[in-house]
Amino acid sequence: MARIGFVGLGNMGGPMAANLVKAGHEVKGLDLSEEARARLAEAGGTPVTSIAEMAADAEVIVTMLPAGAHVRKVYGDEDGIFAHAKAGTLLIDSSTIDVDSARAVAEGARAAGMAMVDAPVSGGVGGATAGTLTFMVGGPDEAFEAARPYLDVMGKTIVHAGGPGNGQAAKICNNMLLGISMIGVCEAFVLAERLGLDHQKLYDISSTASGQCWSLTSYCPVPGPLPASPANRDYQPGFAAAMMLKDLKLAQEAASTSGASTPLGAEAAALYNMFCNAGEGGTDFSGIIRFLRGAQEG
C-alpha cells in the first residue's frame, strides 16, 4: 500500500480520494474547504493544510484542480509540489486543463526528477463515487505503468493516449464531440415536436437507425425514453452546462493554437455560452434543449 497525497477534494476529487483510502492506501488530502477536508477524515483519510505536509512523505501525489493556472501554481510555485516532493515521486494530474499547461507541468516534473501523467476523467460524480471513471492518460510508458494500479482503484477504463498532454487532448476532443452531438440530438427532438412526432417514436426509430449516438441512447435529452437521464429530474446535473462550456472553450483554444478547423465546435461553444449566460450554468448540459425551444419561439 502507498502513501498518497491528494490535492483537490471537491465533488470529483473527494470520492476519488475516498476510494484510494478504501483500497488500503494512506491518503493525506489538501483542500481549501474545511468541509471537504472533514469528508476525507470521515472516509478514513488524513486532512492536511499545506502542500509541504501533504507532499513530505508521499510516494504518489494526485491533483484534481479547476484550471491550468491552478495546476501550474500548485506544482510550480516556490511553495509548490516540485519544491516539497522528493525525487522519484509519481505525479498524477486528473484536472481537465489546456494541453500547453499539461505539457509545461510535465516538463517541470521531468526536470525535478519526478514521473508524471496527465489523466483527466470522464464519468462525473457518479463514476467518481463508484470507482468507474474513464481515465485518458498522457505521459511516458513507464509513468503510465506506474500510475495504472492507482487509476484502476478510481476507474474502470484506463486508456494510454500517448505522450505528455495527450490525455488532455483526448478529453477535450471527446467532449467537443459530445457537446456537438448533444445539440444535434436536441435539435432533432425540437423539430420533431414542431412536426407532431412523439418523443418515444423518434427515440425508437433513431436509436436503431443511422442517427444513433451516445447523446441519444445513453443520455436522451427528453423525459421518458431513458428513465435514468437527467431529463427525468428536471435536468439536475450529471454534467453541468458550465463544465461543458469549459471543455468546449479549451477545445477552441487548442484549435486556435494548432490551426485546426472546428466550425461546429465553435458553434457549440457559442450556444453553451449563451445557455450559461442565461443563468443555466448549473443545469445539466442536456438541458440546452429548453434553450433551443426558446430560441425557436423567439
Coordinates of C-alpha atoms in Angstrom, one line a residue:
M1 CA 0.0 0.0 0.0
A2 CA 1.2 3.5 -0.8
R3 CA 1.5 6.9 0.9
I4 CA -0.6 9.1 -1.3
G5 CA -1.0 12.9 -1.3
F6 CA -4.2 14.3 -2.8
V7 CA -4.9 17.9 -3.7
G8 CA -8.4 19.0 -4.5
L9 CA -11.1 17.2 -2.6
G10 CA -14.2 18.6 -4.3
N11 CA -17.1 16.8 -5.9
M12 CA -14.8 14.7 -8.0
G13 CA -11.6 14.6 -6.0
G14 CA -13.3 13.8 -2.7
P15 CA -14.8 10.5 -3.8
M16 CA -11.6 9.6 -5.8
A17 CA -9.5 10.1 -2.6
A18 CA -12.1 8.1 -0.6
N19 CA -11.7 5.1 -3.0
L20 CA -8.0 5.2 -2.6
V21 CA -8.5 5.0 1.2
K22 CA -11.0 2.2 0.8
A23 CA -8.3 0.3 -1.2
G24 CA -6.0 0.5 1.8
H25 CA -3.8 3.4 0.8
E26 CA -2.7 6.0 3.3
V27 CA -4.1 9.3 1.9
K28 CA -3.2 12.8 3.1
G29 CA -5.6 15.3 1.5
L30 CA -5.4 19.0 0.9
D31 CA -8.3 21.4 0.0
L32 CA -9.1 25.0 0.8
S33 CA -12.5 23.8 2.0
E34 CA -12.7 22.7 5.6
E35 CA -15.9 20.8 4.8
A36 CA -14.1 18.9 2.1
R37 CA -11.2 18.0 4.4
A38 CA -13.7 16.8 7.0
R39 CA -15.3 14.5 4.5
L40 CA -11.9 12.9 3.8
A41 CA -11.4 12.4 7.5
E42 CA -14.8 10.7 7.7
A43 CA -13.7 8.4 4.9
G44 CA -10.6 7.4 6.8
G45 CA -8.0 9.8 5.2
T46 CA -5.8 12.4 6.9
P47 CA -6.7 16.0 6.2
V48 CA -3.8 18.5 6.0
T49 CA -3.5 22.2 5.4
S50 CA -0.3 22.7 3.4
I51 CA 1.5 21.3 0.4
A52 CA 4.6 20.7 2.4
E53 CA 2.7 18.5 4.9
M54 CA 0.9 16.7 2.0
A55 CA 4.0 16.0 0.0
A56 CA 6.6 15.4 2.7
D57 CA 6.5 11.5 2.6
A58 CA 4.2 10.9 -0.4
E59 CA 5.1 8.2 -2.9
V60 CA 2.3 9.3 -5.1
I61 CA 0.5 12.7 -5.5
V62 CA -2.8 13.1 -7.2
T63 CA -4.3 16.5 -8.1
M64 CA -7.8 17.4 -9.2
L65 CA -8.0 21.2 -9.8
P66 CA -10.2 23.6 -11.7
A67 CA -7.9 25.1 -14.4
G68 CA -4.5 25.2 -15.9
A69 CA -3.5 28.2 -13.8
H70 CA -4.2 26.4 -10.6
V71 CA -2.2 23.3 -11.8
R72 CA 0.8 25.4 -12.7
K73 CA 0.7 27.2 -9.3
V74 CA 0.2 24.1 -7.2
Y75 CA 3.1 22.3 -8.9
G76 CA 5.4 25.1 -9.8
D77 CA 5.2 27.8 -7.1
E78 CA 8.2 28.2 -4.7
D79 CA 6.0 26.5 -2.1
G80 CA 4.5 24.0 -4.6
I81 CA 4.8 20.3 -5.1
F82 CA 8.1 20.4 -7.0
A83 CA 9.6 22.2 -4.1
H84 CA 8.4 19.8 -1.5
A85 CA 8.0 16.3 -3.0
K86 CA 11.0 14.1 -3.2
A87 CA 12.7 13.0 -6.4
G88 CA 11.0 9.8 -7.8
T89 CA 7.5 10.8 -6.6
L90 CA 4.8 9.7 -9.1
L91 CA 2.5 12.6 -10.0
I92 CA -1.0 12.1 -11.4
D93 CA -2.9 15.2 -12.5
S94 CA -6.6 14.4 -13.1
S95 CA -7.7 18.0 -13.7
T96 CA -9.1 19.0 -17.1
I97 CA -6.9 21.8 -18.3
D98 CA -5.3 23.1 -21.5
V99 CA -2.8 21.0 -23.3
D100 CA 0.0 23.6 -23.1
S101 CA -0.3 23.8 -19.3
A102 CA -0.2 20.0 -19.0
R103 CA 2.9 19.7 -21.1
A104 CA 4.6 22.6 -19.3
V105 CA 4.0 21.0 -15.9
A106 CA 5.1 17.6 -17.2
E107 CA 8.4 19.2 -18.2
G108 CA 8.7 20.7 -14.8
A109 CA 8.2 17.3 -13.3
R110 CA 10.9 15.8 -15.5
A111 CA 13.3 18.5 -14.5
A112 CA 12.6 17.8 -10.8
G113 CA 13.2 14.1 -11.3
M114 CA 9.6 13.0 -10.9
A115 CA 7.4 10.8 -13.1
M116 CA 4.1 12.4 -14.2
V117 CA 1.0 11.6 -16.2
D118 CA -1.9 13.9 -17.1
A119 CA -5.0 11.8 -16.5
P120 CA -8.3 13.7 -17.0
V121 CA -11.5 11.8 -16.4
S122 CA -14.9 11.1 -17.8
G123 CA -17.8 9.7 -15.8
G124 CA -19.0 12.5 -13.5
V125 CA -19.6 12.4 -9.8
G126 CA -21.4 9.1 -10.0
G127 CA -18.4 7.5 -11.7
A128 CA -16.0 9.1 -9.1
T129 CA -18.1 7.7 -6.3
A130 CA -18.5 4.2 -7.8
G131 CA -14.9 4.0 -8.9
T132 CA -15.9 3.5 -12.6
L133 CA -14.3 6.6 -14.2
T134 CA -12.6 6.6 -17.6
F135 CA -9.1 7.9 -17.4
M136 CA -7.5 9.3 -20.6
V137 CA -3.8 9.3 -19.8
G138 CA -0.8 11.1 -21.3
G139 CA 2.8 10.5 -20.4
P140 CA 5.8 8.2 -20.8
D141 CA 5.1 4.5 -20.9
E142 CA 6.9 3.9 -17.6
A143 CA 4.9 6.6 -15.8
F144 CA 1.7 5.2 -17.2
E145 CA 2.5 1.7 -15.9
A146 CA 3.4 3.1 -12.5
A147 CA 0.2 5.1 -12.3
R148 CA -2.1 2.3 -13.5
P149 CA -2.6 0.5 -10.2
Y150 CA -3.9 3.7 -8.6
L151 CA -6.0 4.6 -11.6
D152 CA -7.5 1.1 -11.5
V153 CA -8.8 1.8 -8.0
M154 CA -10.5 5.0 -9.1
G155 CA -11.7 4.0 -12.5
K156 CA -12.9 1.2 -14.8
T157 CA -11.5 2.2 -18.2
I158 CA -7.8 3.3 -18.4
V159 CA -6.5 4.4 -21.8
H160 CA -3.0 5.5 -22.6
A161 CA -3.4 8.2 -25.2
G162 CA 0.3 8.9 -25.8
G163 CA 2.9 11.3 -24.5
P164 CA 2.6 14.2 -22.1
G165 CA -0.6 16.3 -22.7
N166 CA -2.3 13.7 -24.8
G167 CA -4.7 12.7 -22.1
Q168 CA -5.9 16.3 -22.1
A169 CA -6.0 16.3 -25.9
A170 CA -8.2 13.2 -25.8
K171 CA -10.5 14.7 -23.2
I172 CA -11.2 17.9 -25.0
C173 CA -11.7 16.2 -28.4
N174 CA -14.1 13.7 -26.8
N175 CA -16.1 16.4 -25.0
M176 CA -16.2 18.7 -28.1
L177 CA -17.8 15.8 -29.9
L178 CA -20.2 15.2 -27.1
G179 CA -21.3 18.9 -27.0
I180 CA -21.8 18.9 -30.7
S181 CA -23.8 15.7 -30.8
M182 CA -26.0 16.7 -27.8
I183 CA -27.0 19.9 -29.6
G184 CA -27.8 17.8 -32.7
V185 CA -30.0 15.4 -30.8
C186 CA -31.8 18.3 -29.0
E187 CA -32.4 20.0 -32.4
A188 CA -33.9 16.8 -33.7
F189 CA -36.3 16.5 -30.8
V190 CA -37.3 20.1 -31.1
L191 CA -38.0 19.7 -34.8
A192 CA -40.0 16.5 -34.0
E193 CA -42.1 18.4 -31.5
R194 CA -42.9 21.1 -34.2
L195 CA -43.8 18.4 -36.7
G196 CA -46.1 16.5 -34.2
L197 CA -43.8 13.5 -33.9
D198 CA -43.9 11.8 -30.5
H199 CA -40.7 11.7 -28.4
Q200 CA -40.8 8.0 -27.9
K201 CA -41.4 7.3 -31.6
L202 CA -38.4 9.4 -32.6
Y203 CA -36.3 7.6 -30.0
D204 CA -37.5 4.1 -31.1
I205 CA -36.6 4.9 -34.7
S206 CA -33.3 6.9 -34.3
S207 CA -31.9 4.7 -31.6
T208 CA -31.9 1.8 -34.1
A209 CA -31.2 3.8 -37.2
S210 CA -28.3 6.0 -38.6
G211 CA -29.0 8.8 -36.1
Q212 CA -27.9 6.6 -33.2
C213 CA -25.3 8.1 -30.8
W214 CA -24.4 8.2 -27.1
S215 CA -26.2 11.5 -26.6
L216 CA -29.4 9.8 -27.7
T217 CA -29.2 6.3 -26.4
S218 CA -27.4 6.9 -23.1
Y219 CA -28.4 10.4 -22.2
C220 CA -31.6 11.2 -24.0
P221 CA -32.5 14.9 -23.5
V222 CA -36.2 14.5 -23.2
P223 CA -38.2 12.8 -20.4
G224 CA -39.5 9.3 -21.0
P225 CA -37.3 7.1 -23.2
L226 CA -34.4 6.7 -20.7
P227 CA -35.7 7.0 -17.1
A228 CA -32.1 7.4 -15.8
S229 CA -31.3 10.5 -17.9
P230 CA -31.3 14.0 -16.2
A231 CA -34.3 15.0 -18.4
N232 CA -36.4 13.0 -16.0
R233 CA -35.1 15.0 -13.0
D234 CA -35.7 18.5 -14.4
Y235 CA -32.1 18.4 -15.8
Q236 CA -30.4 18.3 -12.4
P237 CA -26.8 17.9 -13.5
G238 CA -24.8 14.8 -14.0
F239 CA -22.5 17.0 -16.1
A240 CA -23.3 20.7 -15.7
A241 CA -23.5 23.0 -18.7
A242 CA -20.8 25.2 -17.2
M243 CA -18.4 22.3 -17.3
M244 CA -19.3 21.5 -20.9
L245 CA -18.6 25.2 -21.8
K246 CA -15.2 25.0 -20.0
D247 CA -14.2 22.0 -22.1
L248 CA -15.6 23.5 -25.4
K249 CA -13.5 26.6 -24.7
L250 CA -10.4 24.5 -24.1
A251 CA -11.1 22.8 -27.4
Q252 CA -11.4 26.1 -29.2
E253 CA -8.1 27.3 -27.6
A254 CA -6.4 24.2 -28.8
A255 CA -7.9 24.5 -32.3
S256 CA -6.6 28.1 -32.5
T257 CA -3.1 27.3 -31.4
S258 CA -2.9 24.1 -33.6
G259 CA -4.6 25.6 -36.7
A260 CA -7.4 23.0 -36.7
S261 CA -10.7 23.9 -38.3
T262 CA -13.6 23.2 -35.9
P263 CA -16.6 25.2 -37.0
L264 CA -19.2 23.0 -35.3
G265 CA -17.1 23.1 -32.1
A266 CA -17.1 26.9 -32.3
E267 CA -20.8 27.0 -32.7
A268 CA -21.4 24.5 -29.9
A269 CA -19.2 26.7 -27.6
A270 CA -21.2 29.8 -28.6
L271 CA -24.5 28.1 -27.9
Y272 CA -23.4 26.8 -24.5
N273 CA -22.0 30.2 -23.7
M274 CA -25.4 31.8 -24.3
F275 CA -27.1 29.0 -22.3
C276 CA -24.8 29.6 -19.3
N277 CA -25.2 33.4 -19.6
A278 CA -28.9 32.9 -19.3
G279 CA -28.3 31.5 -15.8
E280 CA -28.3 27.8 -16.7
G281 CA -24.6 27.0 -15.9
G282 CA -25.7 24.7 -13.1
T283 CA -28.2 22.8 -15.3
D284 CA -27.3 19.5 -16.9
F285 CA -25.8 20.1 -20.4
S286 CA -28.6 18.2 -22.0
G287 CA -31.0 20.9 -20.7
I288 CA -29.9 23.1 -23.6
I289 CA -32.9 21.6 -25.4
R290 CA -35.0 24.1 -23.4
F291 CA -32.8 27.0 -24.6
L292 CA -33.2 25.8 -28.2
R293 CA -37.0 25.6 -27.8
G294 CA -37.0 29.2 -26.6
A295 CA -34.8 30.3 -29.5
Q296 CA -37.3 29.0 -31.9
E297 CA -40.2 30.6 -30.1
G298 CA -38.3 33.9 -30.2

